[in-house]
CSV table of C-alpha atoms in Angstrom, one decimal:
chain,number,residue,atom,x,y,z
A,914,UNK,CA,-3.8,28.4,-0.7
A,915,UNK,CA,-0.3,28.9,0.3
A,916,UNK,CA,0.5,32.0,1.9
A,917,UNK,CA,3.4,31.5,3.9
A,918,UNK,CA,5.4,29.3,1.9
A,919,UNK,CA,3.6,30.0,-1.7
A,920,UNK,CA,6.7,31.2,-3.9
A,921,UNK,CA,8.6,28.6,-2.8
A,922,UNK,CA,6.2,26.1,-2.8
A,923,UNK,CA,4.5,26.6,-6.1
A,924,UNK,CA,8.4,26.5,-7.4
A,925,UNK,CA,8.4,22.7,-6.3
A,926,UNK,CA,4.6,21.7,-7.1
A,927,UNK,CA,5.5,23.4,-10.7
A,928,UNK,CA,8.3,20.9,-10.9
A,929,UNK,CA,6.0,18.0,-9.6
A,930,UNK,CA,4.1,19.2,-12.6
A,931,UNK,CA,6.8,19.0,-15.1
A,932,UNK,CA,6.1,23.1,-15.7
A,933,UNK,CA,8.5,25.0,-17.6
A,934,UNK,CA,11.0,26.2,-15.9
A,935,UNK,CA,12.9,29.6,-16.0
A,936,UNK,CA,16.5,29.7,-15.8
A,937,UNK,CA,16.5,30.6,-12.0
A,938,UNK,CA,14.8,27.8,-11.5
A,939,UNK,CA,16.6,25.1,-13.4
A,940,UNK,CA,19.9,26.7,-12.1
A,941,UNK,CA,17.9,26.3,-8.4
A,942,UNK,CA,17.3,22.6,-8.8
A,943,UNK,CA,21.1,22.2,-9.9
A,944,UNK,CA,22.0,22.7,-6.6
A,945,UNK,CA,19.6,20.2,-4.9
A,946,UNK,CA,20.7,16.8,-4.7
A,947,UNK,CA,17.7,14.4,-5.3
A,948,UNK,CA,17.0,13.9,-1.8
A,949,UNK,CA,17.2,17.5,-0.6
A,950,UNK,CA,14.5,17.6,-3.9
A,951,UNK,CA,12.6,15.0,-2.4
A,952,UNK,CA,12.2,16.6,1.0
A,953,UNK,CA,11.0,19.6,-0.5
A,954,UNK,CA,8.7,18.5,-2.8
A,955,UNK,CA,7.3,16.1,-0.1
A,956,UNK,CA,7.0,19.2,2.6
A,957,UNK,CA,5.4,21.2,-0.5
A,958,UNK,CA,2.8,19.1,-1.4
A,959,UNK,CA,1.9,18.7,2.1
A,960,UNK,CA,1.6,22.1,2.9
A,961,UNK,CA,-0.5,22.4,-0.2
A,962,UNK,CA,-3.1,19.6,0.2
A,963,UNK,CA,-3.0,20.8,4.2
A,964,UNK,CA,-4.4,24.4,3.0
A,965,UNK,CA,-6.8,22.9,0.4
A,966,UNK,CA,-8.4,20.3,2.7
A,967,UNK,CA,-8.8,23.0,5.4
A,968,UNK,CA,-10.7,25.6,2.4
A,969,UNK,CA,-13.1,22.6,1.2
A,970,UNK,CA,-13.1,18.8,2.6
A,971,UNK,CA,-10.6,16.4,0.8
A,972,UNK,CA,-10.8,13.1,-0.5
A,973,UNK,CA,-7.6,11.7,-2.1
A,974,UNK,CA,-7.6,8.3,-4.1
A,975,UNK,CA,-4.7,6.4,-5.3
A,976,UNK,CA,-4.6,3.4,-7.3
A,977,UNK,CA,-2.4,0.5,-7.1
A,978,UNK,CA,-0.8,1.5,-4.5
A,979,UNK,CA,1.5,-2.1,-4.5
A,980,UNK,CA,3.1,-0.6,-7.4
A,981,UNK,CA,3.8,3.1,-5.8
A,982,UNK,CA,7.7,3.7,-5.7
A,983,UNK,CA,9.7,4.9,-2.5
A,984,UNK,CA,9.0,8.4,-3.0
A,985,UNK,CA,5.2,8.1,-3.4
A,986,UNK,CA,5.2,6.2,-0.4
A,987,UNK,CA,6.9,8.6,1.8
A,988,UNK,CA,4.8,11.2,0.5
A,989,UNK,CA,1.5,9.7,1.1
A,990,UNK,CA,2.8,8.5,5.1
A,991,UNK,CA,3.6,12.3,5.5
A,992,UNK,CA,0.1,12.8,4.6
A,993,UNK,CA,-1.7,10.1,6.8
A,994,UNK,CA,-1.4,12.5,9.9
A,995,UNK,CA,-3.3,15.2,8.1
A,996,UNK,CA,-6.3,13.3,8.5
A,997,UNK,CA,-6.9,13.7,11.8
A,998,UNK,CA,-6.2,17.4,11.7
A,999,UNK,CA,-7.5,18.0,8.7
A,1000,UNK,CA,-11.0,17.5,6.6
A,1001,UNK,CA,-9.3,14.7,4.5
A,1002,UNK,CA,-9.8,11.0,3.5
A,1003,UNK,CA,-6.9,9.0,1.8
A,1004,UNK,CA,-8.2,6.2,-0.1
A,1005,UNK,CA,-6.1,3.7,-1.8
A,1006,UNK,CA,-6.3,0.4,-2.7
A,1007,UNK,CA,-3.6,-2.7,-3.1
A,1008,UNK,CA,-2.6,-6.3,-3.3
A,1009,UNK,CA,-2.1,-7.8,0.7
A,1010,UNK,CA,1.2,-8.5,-0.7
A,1011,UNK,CA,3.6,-8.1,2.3
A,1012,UNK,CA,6.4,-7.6,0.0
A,1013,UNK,CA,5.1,-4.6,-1.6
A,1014,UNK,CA,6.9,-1.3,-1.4
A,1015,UNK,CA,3.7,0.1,0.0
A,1016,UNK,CA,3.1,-2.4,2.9
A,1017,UNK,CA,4.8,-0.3,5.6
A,1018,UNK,CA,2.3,2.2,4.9
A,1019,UNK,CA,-0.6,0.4,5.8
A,1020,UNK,CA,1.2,-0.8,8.8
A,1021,UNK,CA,2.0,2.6,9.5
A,1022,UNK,CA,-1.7,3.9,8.6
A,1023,UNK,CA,-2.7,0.7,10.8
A,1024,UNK,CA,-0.2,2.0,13.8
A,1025,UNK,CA,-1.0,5.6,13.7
A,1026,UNK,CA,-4.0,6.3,12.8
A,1027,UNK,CA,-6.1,3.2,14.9
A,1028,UNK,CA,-10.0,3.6,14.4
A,1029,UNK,CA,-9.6,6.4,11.3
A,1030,UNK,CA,-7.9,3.6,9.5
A,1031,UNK,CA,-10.2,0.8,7.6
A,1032,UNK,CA,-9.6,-2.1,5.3
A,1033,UNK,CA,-11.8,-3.8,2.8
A,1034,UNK,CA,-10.7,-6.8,2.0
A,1035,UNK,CA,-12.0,-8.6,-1.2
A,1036,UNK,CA,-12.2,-11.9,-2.1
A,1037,UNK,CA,-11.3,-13.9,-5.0
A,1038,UNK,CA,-13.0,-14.0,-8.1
A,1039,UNK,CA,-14.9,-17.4,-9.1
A,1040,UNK,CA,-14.4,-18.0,-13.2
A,1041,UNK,CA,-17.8,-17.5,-13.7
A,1042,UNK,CA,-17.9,-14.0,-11.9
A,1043,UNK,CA,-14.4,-13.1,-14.0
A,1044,UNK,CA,-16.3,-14.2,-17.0
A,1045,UNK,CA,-19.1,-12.1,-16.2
A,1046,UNK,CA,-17.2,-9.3,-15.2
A,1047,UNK,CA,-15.3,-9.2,-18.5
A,1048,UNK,CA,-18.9,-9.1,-20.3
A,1049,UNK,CA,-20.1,-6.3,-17.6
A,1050,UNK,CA,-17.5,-4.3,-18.6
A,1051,UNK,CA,-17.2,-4.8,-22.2
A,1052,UNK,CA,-21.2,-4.6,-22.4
A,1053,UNK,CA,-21.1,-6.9,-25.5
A,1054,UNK,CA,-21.1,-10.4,-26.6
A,1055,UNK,CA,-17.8,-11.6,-26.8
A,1056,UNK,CA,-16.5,-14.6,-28.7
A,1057,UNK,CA,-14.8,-17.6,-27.1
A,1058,UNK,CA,-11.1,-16.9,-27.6
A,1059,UNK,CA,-11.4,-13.2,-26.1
A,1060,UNK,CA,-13.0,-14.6,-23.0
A,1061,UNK,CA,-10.7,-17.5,-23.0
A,1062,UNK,CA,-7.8,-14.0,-23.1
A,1063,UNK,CA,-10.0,-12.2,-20.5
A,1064,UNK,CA,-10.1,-14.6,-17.9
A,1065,UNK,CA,-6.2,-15.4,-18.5
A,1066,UNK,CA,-5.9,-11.9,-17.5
A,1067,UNK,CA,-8.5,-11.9,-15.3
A,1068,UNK,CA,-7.0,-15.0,-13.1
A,1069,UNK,CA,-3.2,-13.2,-13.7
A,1070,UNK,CA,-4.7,-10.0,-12.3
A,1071,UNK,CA,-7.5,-10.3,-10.0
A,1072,UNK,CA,-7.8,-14.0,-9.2
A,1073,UNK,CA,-4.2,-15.0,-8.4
A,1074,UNK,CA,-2.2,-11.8,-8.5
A,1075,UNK,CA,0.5,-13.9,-7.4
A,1076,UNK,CA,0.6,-16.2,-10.8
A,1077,UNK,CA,1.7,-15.3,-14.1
A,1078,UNK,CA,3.3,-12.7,-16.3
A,1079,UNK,CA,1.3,-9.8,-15.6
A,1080,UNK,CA,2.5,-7.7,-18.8
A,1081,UNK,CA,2.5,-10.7,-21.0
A,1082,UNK,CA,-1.2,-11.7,-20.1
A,1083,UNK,CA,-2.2,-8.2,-21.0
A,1084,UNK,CA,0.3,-7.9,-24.0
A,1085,UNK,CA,-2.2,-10.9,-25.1
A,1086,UNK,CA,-5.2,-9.0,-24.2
A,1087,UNK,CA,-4.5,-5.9,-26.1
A,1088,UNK,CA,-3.4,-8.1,-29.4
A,1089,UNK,CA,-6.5,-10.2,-29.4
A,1090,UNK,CA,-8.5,-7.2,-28.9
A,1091,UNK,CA,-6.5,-5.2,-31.8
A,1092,UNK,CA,-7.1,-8.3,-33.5
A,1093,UNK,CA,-11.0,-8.4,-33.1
A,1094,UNK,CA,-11.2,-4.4,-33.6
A,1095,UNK,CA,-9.3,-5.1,-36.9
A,1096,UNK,CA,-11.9,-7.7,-37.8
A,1097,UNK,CA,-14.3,-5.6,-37.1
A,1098,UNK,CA,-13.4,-2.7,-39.4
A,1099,UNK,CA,-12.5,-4.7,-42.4
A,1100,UNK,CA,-16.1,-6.3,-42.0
A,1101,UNK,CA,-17.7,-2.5,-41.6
């Protein structure tokens, strides 16, 4: 896929990777400060999804993108412009929280890329729908504390993103769920 930078570039997608390195490697990379790393492994991973996108059509999905950090950020606004060149689709989804490390990229996306670029914007769940989500997805009758812990997580994640302790919400979750799995093995 890579045949005018491949050596070098499968040296910095290996590291991306957390491959083994050999010792000219590692000694390699203790030269690099981390942004000269950065820049590399950015321009690498370009290059690569570039040369697979042009041997079979792309789609690319990230989740969560509110909670990306810098580095995934700049990586995915170096690969915005591939998609007009390119047989690629970037899909992502996020909170519309201005605040968010990723919101200059859908400003940028929104800036640069005009018509290619579309948002979705969902609404809020009702506690009736979170309710019924939570039994959707668990596809089981659930008792009335675990849907009272659902729908704590559901209006700390999905409902009001803005309210609550995410982790402790789901700390909650995961307990009254070990809780109920415990149950249910003692009874079995």
């Amino acid at each position: 896929l890579l045949p005018a930078h491949s050596e070098r570039d499968a040296f910095y997608l290996g590291h991306v990777l957390n491959l083994p390195l050999t010792r000219e490697q590692a000694a390699h990379f203790r030269f690099l400060d981390d942004r000269a790393l950065q820049q590399q492994t950015v321009q690498a991973v370009t290059r690569f999804i570039r040369a697979a996108a042009c041997q079979v059509p792309l789609i690319l999905v990230f989740e969560d993108l509110h909670w990306a950090d810098a580095a995934s950020v700049e990586l995915l606004s170096r690969l915005l412009p591939l998609t007009v060149s390119a047989p690629l689709m970037i899909l992502w989804n996020t909170r519309p929280d201005r605040g968010s490390s990723a919101w200059p990229l859908v400003e940028t996306a929104q800036a640069e890329l005009g018509d290619r670029f579309d948002q979705v914007w969902l609404g809020s769940l009702s506690e009736d729908e979170g309710e019924q989500m939570a039994r959707n997805l668990l596809a089981a009758e659930l008792d009335g504390l675990v849907v009272e812990v659902l729908l704590a997580v559901a209006v700390a994640l999905v409902v009001a993103p803005d309210v609550g302790d995410e982790h402790g919400a789901l700390t909650a979750l995961l307990d009254v769920l070990e809780l109920r799995l415990v149950g249910l093995r003692d009874v079995g």
